[in-house]
Structures are given as structure tokens and as C-alpha cells.
mmCIF file of C-alpha atoms and ligand atoms in Angstrom:
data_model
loop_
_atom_site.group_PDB
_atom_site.id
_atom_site.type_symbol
_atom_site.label_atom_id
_atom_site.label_comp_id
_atom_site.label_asym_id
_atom_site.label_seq_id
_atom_site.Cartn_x
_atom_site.Cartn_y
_atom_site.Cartn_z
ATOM 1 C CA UNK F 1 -21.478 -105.600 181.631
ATOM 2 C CA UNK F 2 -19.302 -102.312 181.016
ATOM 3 C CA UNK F 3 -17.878 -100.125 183.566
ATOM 4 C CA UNK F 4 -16.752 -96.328 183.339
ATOM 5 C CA UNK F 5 -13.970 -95.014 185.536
ATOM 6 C CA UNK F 6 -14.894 -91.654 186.166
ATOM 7 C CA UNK F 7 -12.862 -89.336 188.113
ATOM 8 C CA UNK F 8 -10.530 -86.165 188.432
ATOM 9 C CA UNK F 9 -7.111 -86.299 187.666
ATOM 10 C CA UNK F 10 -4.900 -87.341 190.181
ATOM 11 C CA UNK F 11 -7.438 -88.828 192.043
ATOM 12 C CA UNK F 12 -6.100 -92.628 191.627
ATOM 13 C CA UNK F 13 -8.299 -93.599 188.494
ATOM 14 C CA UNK F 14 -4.753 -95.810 187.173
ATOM 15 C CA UNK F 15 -3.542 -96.840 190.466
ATOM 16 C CA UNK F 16 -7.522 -98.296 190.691
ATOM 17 C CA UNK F 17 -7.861 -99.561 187.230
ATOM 18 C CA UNK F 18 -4.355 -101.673 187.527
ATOM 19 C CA UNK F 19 -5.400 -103.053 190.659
ATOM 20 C CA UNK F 20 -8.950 -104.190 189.049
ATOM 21 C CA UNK F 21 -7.360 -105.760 186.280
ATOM 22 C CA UNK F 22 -3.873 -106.688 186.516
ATOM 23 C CA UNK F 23 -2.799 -107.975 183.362
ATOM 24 C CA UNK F 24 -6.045 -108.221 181.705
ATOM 25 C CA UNK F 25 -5.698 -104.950 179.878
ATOM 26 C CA UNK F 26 -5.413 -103.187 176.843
ATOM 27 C CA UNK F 27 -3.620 -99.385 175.802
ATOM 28 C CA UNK F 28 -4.822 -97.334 172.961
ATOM 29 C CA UNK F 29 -5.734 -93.978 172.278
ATOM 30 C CA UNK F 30 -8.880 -92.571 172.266
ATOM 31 C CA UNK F 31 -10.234 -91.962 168.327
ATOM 32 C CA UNK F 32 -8.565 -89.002 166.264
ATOM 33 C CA UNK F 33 -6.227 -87.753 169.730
ATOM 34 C CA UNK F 34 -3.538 -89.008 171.601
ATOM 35 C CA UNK F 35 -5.411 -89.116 174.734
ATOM 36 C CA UNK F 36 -4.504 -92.808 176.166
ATOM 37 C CA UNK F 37 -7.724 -95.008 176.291
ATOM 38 C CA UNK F 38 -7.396 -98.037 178.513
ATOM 39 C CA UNK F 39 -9.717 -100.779 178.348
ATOM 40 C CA UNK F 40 -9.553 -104.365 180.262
ATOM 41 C CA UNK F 41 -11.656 -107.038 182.122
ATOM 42 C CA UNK F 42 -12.207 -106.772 186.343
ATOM 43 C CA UNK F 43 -10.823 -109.757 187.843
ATOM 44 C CA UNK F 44 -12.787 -112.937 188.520
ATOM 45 C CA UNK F 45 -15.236 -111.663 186.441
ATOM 46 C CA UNK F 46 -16.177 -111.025 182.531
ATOM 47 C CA UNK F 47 -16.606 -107.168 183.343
ATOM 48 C CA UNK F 48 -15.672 -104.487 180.643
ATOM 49 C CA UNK F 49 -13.963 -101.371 182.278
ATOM 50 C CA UNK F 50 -12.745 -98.574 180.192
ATOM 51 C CA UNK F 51 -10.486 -95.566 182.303
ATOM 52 C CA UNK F 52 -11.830 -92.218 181.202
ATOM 53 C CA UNK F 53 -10.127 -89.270 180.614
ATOM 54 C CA UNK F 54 -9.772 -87.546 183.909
ATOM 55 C CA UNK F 55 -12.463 -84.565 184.453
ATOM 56 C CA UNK F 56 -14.010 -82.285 186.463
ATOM 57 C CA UNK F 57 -16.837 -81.500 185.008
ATOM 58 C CA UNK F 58 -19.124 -82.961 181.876
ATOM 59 C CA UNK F 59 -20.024 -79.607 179.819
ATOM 60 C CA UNK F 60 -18.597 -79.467 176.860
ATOM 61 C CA UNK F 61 -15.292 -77.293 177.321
ATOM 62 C CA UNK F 62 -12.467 -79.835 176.776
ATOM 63 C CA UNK F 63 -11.416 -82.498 174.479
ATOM 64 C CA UNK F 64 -10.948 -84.767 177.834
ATOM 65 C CA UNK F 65 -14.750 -83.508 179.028
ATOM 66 C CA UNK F 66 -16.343 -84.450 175.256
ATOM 67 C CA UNK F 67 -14.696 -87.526 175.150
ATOM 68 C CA UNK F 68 -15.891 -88.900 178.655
ATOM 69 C CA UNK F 69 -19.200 -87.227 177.878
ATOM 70 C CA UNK F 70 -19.856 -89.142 174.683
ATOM 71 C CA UNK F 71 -18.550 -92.289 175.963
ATOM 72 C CA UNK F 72 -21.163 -91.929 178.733
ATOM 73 C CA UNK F 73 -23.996 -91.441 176.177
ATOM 74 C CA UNK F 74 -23.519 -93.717 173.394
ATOM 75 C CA UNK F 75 -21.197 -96.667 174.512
ATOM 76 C CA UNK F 76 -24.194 -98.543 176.686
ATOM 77 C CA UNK F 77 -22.011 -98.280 180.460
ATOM 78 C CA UNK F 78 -23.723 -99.965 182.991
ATOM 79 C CA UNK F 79 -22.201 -98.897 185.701
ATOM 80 C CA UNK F 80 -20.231 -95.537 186.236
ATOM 81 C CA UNK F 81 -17.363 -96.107 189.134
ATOM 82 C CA UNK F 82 -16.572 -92.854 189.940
ATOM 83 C CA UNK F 83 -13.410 -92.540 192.392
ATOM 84 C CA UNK F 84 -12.844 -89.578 194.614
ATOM 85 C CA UNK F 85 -9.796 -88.258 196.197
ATOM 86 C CA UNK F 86 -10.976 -88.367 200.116
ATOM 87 C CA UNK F 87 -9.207 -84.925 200.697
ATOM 88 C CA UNK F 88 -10.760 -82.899 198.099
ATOM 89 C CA UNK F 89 -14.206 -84.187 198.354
ATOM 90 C CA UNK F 90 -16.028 -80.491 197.723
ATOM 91 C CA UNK F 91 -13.901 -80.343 194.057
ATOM 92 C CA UNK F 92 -14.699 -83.843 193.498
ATOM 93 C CA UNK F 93 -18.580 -83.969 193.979
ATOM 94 C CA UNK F 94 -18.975 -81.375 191.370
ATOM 95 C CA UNK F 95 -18.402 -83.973 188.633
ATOM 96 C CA UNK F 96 -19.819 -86.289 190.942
ATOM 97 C CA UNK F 97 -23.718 -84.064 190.576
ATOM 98 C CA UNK F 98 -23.450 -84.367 186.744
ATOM 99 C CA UNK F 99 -23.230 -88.262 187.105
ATOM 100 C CA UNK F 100 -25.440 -88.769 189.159
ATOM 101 C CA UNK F 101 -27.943 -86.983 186.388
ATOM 102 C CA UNK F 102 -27.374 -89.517 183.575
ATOM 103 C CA UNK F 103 -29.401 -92.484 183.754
ATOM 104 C CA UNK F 104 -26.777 -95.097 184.544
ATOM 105 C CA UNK F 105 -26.034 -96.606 188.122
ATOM 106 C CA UNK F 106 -23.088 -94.334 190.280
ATOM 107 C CA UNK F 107 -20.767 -96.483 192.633
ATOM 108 C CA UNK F 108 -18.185 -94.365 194.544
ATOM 109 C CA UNK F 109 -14.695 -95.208 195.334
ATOM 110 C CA UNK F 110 -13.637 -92.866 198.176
ATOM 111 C CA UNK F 111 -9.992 -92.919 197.543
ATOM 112 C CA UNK F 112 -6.530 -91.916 199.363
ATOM 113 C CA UNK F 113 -8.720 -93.017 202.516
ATOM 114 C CA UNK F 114 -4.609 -93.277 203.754
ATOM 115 C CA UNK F 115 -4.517 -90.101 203.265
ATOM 116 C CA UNK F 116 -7.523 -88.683 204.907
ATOM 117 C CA UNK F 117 -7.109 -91.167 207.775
ATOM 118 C CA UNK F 118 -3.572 -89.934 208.627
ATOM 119 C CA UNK F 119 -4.855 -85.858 208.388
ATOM 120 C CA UNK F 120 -7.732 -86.744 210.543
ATOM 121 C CA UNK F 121 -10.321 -85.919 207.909
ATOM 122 C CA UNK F 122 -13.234 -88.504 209.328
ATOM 123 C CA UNK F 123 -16.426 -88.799 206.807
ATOM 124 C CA UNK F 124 -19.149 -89.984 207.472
ATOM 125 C CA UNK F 125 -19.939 -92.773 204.983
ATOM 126 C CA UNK F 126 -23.674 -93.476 205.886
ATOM 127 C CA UNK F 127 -24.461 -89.602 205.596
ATOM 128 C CA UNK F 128 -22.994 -89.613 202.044
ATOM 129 C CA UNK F 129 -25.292 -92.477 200.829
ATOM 130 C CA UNK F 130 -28.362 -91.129 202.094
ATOM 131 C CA UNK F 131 -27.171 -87.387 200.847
ATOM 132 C CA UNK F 132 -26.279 -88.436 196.929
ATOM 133 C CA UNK F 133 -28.685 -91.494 197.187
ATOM 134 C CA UNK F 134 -25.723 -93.966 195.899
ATOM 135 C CA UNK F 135 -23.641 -96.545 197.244
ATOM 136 C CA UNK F 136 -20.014 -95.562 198.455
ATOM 137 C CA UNK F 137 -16.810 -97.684 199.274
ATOM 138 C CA UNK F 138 -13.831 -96.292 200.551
ATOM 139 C CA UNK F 139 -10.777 -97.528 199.566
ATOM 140 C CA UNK F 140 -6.663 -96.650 199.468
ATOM 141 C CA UNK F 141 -5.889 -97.791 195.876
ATOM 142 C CA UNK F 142 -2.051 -96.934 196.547
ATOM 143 C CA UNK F 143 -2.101 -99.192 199.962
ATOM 144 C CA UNK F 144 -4.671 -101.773 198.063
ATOM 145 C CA UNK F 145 -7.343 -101.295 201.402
ATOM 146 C CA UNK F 146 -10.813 -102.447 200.345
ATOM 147 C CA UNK F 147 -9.950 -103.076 196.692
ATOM 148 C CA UNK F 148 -11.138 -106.419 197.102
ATOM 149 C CA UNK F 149 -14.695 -105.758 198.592
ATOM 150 C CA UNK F 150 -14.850 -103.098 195.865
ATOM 151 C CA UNK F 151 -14.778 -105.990 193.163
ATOM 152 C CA UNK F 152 -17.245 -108.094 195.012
ATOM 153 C CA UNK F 153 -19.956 -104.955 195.130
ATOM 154 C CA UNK F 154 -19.025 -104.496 191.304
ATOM 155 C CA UNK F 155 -19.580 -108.176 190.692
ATOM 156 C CA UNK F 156 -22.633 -109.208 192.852
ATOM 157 C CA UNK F 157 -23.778 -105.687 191.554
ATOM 158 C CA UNK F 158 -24.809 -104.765 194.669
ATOM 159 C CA UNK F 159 -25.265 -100.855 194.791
ATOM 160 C CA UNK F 160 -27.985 -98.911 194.690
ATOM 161 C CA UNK F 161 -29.258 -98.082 191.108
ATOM 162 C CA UNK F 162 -32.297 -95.479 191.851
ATOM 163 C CA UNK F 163 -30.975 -92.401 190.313
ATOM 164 C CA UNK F 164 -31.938 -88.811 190.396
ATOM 165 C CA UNK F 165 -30.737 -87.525 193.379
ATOM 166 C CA UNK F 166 -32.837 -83.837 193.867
ATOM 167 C CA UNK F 167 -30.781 -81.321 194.771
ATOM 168 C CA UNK F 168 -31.460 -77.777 193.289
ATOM 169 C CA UNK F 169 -34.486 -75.349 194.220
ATOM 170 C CA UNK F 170 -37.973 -76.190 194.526
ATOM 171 C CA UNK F 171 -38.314 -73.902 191.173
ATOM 172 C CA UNK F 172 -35.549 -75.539 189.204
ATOM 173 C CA UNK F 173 -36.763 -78.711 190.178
ATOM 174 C CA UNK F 174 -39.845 -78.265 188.775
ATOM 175 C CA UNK F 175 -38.748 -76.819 185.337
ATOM 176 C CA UNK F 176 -36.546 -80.143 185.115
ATOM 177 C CA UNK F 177 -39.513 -82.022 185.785
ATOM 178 C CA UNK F 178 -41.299 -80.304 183.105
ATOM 179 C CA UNK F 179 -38.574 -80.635 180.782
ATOM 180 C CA UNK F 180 -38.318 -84.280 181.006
ATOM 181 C CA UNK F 181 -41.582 -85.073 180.919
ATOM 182 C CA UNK F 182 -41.106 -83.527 176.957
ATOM 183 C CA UNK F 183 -38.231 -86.059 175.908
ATOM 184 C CA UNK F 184 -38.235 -89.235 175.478
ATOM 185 C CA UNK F 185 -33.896 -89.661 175.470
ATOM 186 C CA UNK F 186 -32.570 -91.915 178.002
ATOM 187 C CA UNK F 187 -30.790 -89.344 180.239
ATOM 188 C CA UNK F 188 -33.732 -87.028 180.250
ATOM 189 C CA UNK F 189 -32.639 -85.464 184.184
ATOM 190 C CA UNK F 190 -29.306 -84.754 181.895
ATOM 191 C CA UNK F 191 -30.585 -83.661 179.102
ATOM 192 C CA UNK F 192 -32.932 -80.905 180.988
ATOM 193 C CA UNK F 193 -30.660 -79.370 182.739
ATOM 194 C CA UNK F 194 -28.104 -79.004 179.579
ATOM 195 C CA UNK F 195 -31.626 -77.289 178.114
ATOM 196 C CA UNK F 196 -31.643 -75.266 181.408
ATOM 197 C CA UNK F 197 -27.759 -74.304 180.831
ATOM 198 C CA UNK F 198 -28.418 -73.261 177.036
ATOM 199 C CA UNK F 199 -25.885 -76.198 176.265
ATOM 200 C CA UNK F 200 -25.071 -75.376 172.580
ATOM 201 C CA UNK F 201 -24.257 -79.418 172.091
ATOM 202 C CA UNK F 202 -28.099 -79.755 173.113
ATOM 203 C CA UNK F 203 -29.615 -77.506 170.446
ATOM 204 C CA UNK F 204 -31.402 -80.006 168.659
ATOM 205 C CA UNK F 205 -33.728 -80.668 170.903
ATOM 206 C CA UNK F 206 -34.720 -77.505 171.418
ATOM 207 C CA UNK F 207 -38.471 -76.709 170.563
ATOM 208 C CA UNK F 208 -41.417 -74.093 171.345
ATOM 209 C CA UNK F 209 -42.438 -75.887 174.973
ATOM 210 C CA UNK F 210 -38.946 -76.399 176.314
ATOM 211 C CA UNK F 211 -38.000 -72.672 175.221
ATOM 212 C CA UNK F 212 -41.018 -71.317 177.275
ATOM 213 C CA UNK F 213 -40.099 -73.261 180.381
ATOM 214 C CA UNK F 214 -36.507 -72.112 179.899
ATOM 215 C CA UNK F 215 -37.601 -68.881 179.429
ATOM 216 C CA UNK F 216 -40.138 -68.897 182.495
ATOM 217 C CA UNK F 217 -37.344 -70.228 185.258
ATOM 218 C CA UNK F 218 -34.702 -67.557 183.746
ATOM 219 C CA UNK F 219 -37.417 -64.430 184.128
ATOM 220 C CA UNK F 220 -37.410 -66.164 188.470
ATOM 221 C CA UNK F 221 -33.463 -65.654 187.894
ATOM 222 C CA UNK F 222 -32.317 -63.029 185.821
ATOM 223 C CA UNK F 223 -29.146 -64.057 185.841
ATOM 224 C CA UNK F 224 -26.954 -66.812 183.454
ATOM 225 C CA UNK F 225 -28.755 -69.660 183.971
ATOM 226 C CA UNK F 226 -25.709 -71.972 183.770
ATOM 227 C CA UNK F 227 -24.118 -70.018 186.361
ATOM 228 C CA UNK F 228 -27.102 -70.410 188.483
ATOM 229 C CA UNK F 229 -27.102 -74.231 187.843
ATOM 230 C CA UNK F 230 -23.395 -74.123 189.163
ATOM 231 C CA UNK F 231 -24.083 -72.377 192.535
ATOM 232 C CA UNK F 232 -26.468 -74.924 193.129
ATOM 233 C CA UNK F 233 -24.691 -77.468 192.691
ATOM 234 C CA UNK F 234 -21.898 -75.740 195.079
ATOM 235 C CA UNK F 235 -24.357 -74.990 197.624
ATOM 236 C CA UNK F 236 -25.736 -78.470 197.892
ATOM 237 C CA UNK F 237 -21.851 -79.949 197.879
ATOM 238 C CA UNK F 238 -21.592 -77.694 200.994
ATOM 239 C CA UNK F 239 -24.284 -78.884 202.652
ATOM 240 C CA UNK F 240 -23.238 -82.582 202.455
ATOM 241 C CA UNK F 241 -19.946 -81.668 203.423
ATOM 242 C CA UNK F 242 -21.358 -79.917 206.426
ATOM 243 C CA UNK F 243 -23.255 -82.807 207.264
ATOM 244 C CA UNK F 244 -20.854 -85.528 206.383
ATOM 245 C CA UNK F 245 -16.675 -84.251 206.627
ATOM 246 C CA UNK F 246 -14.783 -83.165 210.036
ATOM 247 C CA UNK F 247 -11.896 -82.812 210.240
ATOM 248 C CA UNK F 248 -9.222 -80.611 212.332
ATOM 249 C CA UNK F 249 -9.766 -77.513 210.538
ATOM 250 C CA UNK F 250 -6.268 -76.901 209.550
ATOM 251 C CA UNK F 251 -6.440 -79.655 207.586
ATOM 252 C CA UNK F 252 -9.168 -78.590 205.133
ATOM 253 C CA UNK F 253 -8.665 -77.917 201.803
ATOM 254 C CA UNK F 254 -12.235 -77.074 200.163
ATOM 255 C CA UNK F 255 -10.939 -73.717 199.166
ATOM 256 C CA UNK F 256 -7.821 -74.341 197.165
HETATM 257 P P1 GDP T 1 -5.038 -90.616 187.943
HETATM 258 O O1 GDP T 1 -4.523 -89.318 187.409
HETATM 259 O O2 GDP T 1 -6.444 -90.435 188.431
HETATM 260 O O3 GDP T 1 -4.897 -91.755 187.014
HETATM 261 O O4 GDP T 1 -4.208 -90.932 189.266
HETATM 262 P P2 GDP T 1 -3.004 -91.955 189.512
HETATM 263 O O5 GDP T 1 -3.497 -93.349 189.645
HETATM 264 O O6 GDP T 1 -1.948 -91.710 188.511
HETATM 265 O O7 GDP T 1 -2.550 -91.474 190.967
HETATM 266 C C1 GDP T 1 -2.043 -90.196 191.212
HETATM 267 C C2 GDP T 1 -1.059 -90.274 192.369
HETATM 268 O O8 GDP T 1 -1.778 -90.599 193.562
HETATM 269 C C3 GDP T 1 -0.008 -91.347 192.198
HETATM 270 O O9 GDP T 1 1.196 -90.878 192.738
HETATM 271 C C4 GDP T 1 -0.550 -92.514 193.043
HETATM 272 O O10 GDP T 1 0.475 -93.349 193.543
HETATM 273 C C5 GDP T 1 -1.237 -91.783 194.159
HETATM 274 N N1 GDP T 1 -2.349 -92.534 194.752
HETATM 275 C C6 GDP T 1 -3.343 -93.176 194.111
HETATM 276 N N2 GDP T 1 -4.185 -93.745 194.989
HETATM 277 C C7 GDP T 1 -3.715 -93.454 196.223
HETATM 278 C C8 GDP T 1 -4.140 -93.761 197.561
HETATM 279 O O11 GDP T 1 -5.161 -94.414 197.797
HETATM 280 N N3 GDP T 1 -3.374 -93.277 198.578
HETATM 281 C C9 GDP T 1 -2.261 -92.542 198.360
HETATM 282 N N4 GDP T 1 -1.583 -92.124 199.430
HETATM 283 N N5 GDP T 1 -1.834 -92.231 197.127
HETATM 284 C C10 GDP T 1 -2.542 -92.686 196.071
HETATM 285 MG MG1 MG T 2 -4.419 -91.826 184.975
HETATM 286 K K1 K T 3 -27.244 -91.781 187.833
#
């Protein structure tokens, strides 16, 4: 079993990933940079977890972004944790979307709950399940709250592993539906919105069908379609924080 900590920076990913393994871990680099690549076991159990670089987004802009990305595809993770700072939840669920595309199981760590506690943010967990359709913990890595029921979901893995959570327009739903049902990879949501987003790292798999699809949904558009992809993604953040964060509205920071 091998676990991916996904997250921003600063949004606890080492505070987390000491507390989950103590001394059981290892510090390298990451091949050919001298990004730090920590790897070790999750207590009580035999569990693999590897801290990624911190991100905010997997396209294909940053050394940080391509490394995460190709851990993500070729390095067989079973489970992605992904830990989220509490009080930035809007900038957080952006990377959030993209995981939730790849065909692995997404656990969330709802961090710096201290935090969010003490500036009256409230969120509403059960919303926030049903909304990204995964299971979500939240936890105060710096005050060790919850840590410990954290491990026992990781070990019993009990969180939800149906993927695919739908959350762009009827039209651009139905283009990715189209384009996975040409591919045969095994992050085929992933890999048809990259094709949507003219992803140059996604060339190869290119072909006649997929072009006319792509070129069908961007006549409905006319705008960059990768732009368009973004605003959706936005817009349905919104939404769930709509439906799922109050807070005293001084103490919002979705726009920083
Ligand atoms: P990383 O960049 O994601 O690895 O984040 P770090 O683990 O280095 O944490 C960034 C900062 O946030 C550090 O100062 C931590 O002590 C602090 N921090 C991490 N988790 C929490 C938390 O749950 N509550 C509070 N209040 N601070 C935290
Ligand atoms: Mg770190
Ligand atoms: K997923």
C-alpha cells in the first residue's frame, strides 16, 4: 500500500507527514533536482507514504507540478491524502478537482482546523463529502487533533473510493465522456480533460476522433478551452463553498 501527500505549500504536508511516521522515515531528493523527497512507513502499519512537492495545480508548468504529476501516474499510489489548509479552502480545492480526476482513491485532511475554529470559519463536513464525493477528516496537524483517527481511516482503508466527481457543464461533460470512452489509460477522466486543455504533455494520444470532439465542444466555446476548463472548476469551488463554509465575513479570505 503507497500513499501520496498531496497538498499546497504551507498547508501542513511536513507537520502531517512527521506526525504519521515519526522516526520511520527517509530524506532524499527527488531524481536530477534538489527538490527534497521524503519517503517513510505510517505508524502501526506497513504503509508507504511519500510527501510530494507542494502544488497548486497538476498542469505541467513547474518542476514541483511535473514531479507530483508523474509520481501520480507511474509510481502505482493507492491512496492520494490530500491535506488542505481549513482557511483557504477555495485556493485549495483547485488542486483538489484535478485529483479527484485521476483514478486513485482521494482522502482529505482538513488542516489548521485550530485555526479555522478560533476565526469562526465553521464547515460543514457532511456537505463536503456529498459535494466532492470523497471522504474528509479534519485535523490540526500543529496541535496533533484527530491525527490518530486519521491513521485508523488510512489503515482500515475506510474512505470512499468511487471517483469521478461531475462537476463541469452538461456539454463538457459529455465530450469527457466521449473522450474516455476512446482510451483505454488508467486515468482516462484525466487524460480527457488534458485532451480538452490541448495539454502539450498529452499529444500522443491525440488522434482523428478525439480532435473532432475537441474541436466540436471548442466551436460551443470559442474561447481557450483550458481557460474555460479553469472557470469551471472555480465556479463549482464556489458553489461548495456556498453550500458548505460560514464564517463571520471579515474573516474570509477566498480572494487573496
Ligand atoms: P508544508 O509546506 O505543507 O510542508 O507545511 P508545514 O508542515 O511546513 O507547515 C507550515 C506552517 O504551518 C508551519 O509553521 C506549521 O507549524 C504550521 N502548521 C501546520 N499544521 C498546522 C495546524 O494544524 N495548525 C496551525 N495553527 N499551524 C499549523
Ligand atoms: Mg513541507
Ligand atoms: K480520484
Amino acid at each position: 500500500m503507497r500513499v501520496a501527500l498531496v497538498g499546497n505549500q504551507n498547508s501542513g504536508k511536513t507537520t502531517l507527514f512527521n506526525l504519521l511516521t515519526g522516526t520511520n522515515q527517509k530524506v532524499g531528493n527527488w531524481p536530477g533536482v534538489t527538490i527534497e523527497r521524503k519517503v517513510g512507513t505510517i505508524r502501526g502499519t506497513d504503509f508507504e507514504i511519500v510527501d510530494l512537492p507542494g502544488i497548486y495545480s497538476l498542469s505541467p508548468y513547474s518542476i514541483e507540478e511535473a514531479i507530483s504529476r508523474r509520481f501520480l501516474f507511474e509510481e502505482n499510489v493507492d491512496l492520494i491524502l490530500n491535506i488542505i489548509d481549513s482557511t483557504s479552502i477555495e485556493r485549495s480545492l483547485y488542486l483538489t478537482t484535478q485529483l479527484l480526476e485521476l483514478n486513485i482513491p482521494v482522502l482529505i485532511a482538513l488542516n489548521m482546523s485550530d485555526i479555522a475554529d478560533k476565526r469562526g470559519i465553521k464547515i460543514d463536513l457532511h456537505t463536503l463529502e456529498e459535494k466532492l464525493d470523497t471522504t474528509i477528516i479534519s485535523i490540526s496537524a500543529l496541535k496533533k487533533t484527530n491525527v490518530f483517527n486519521l491513521i485508523q481511516y488510512i489503515k482500515r482503508q475506510d474512505y470512499r473510493k468511487n471517483y469521478y466527481t461531475h462537476i463541469y457543464d452538461l456539454h463538457l461533460e459529455e465530450a469527457i465522456k466521449k473522450l474516455e470512452n476512446l482510451n483505454e489509460t488508467e486515468h482516462k477522466r484525466f487524460l480527457a480533460v488534458k485532451l480538452i486543455e490541448k495539454d502539450p504533455l498529452f499529444n500522443d494520444f491525440q488522434n482523428e476522433e478525439s480532435n473532432q470532439i475537441i474541436m466540436d465542444i471548442s466551436k460551443q466555446y470559442q474561447r481557450d478551452m483550458e481557460q474555460i476548463i479553469a472557470d469551471e472548476r472555480y465556479r463549482y469551488i464556489e458553489n461548495i463553498r456556498d453550500e458548505a463554509v460560514s464564517a463571520r465575513k471579515e474573516q474570509l479570505t477566498w480572494t487573496d
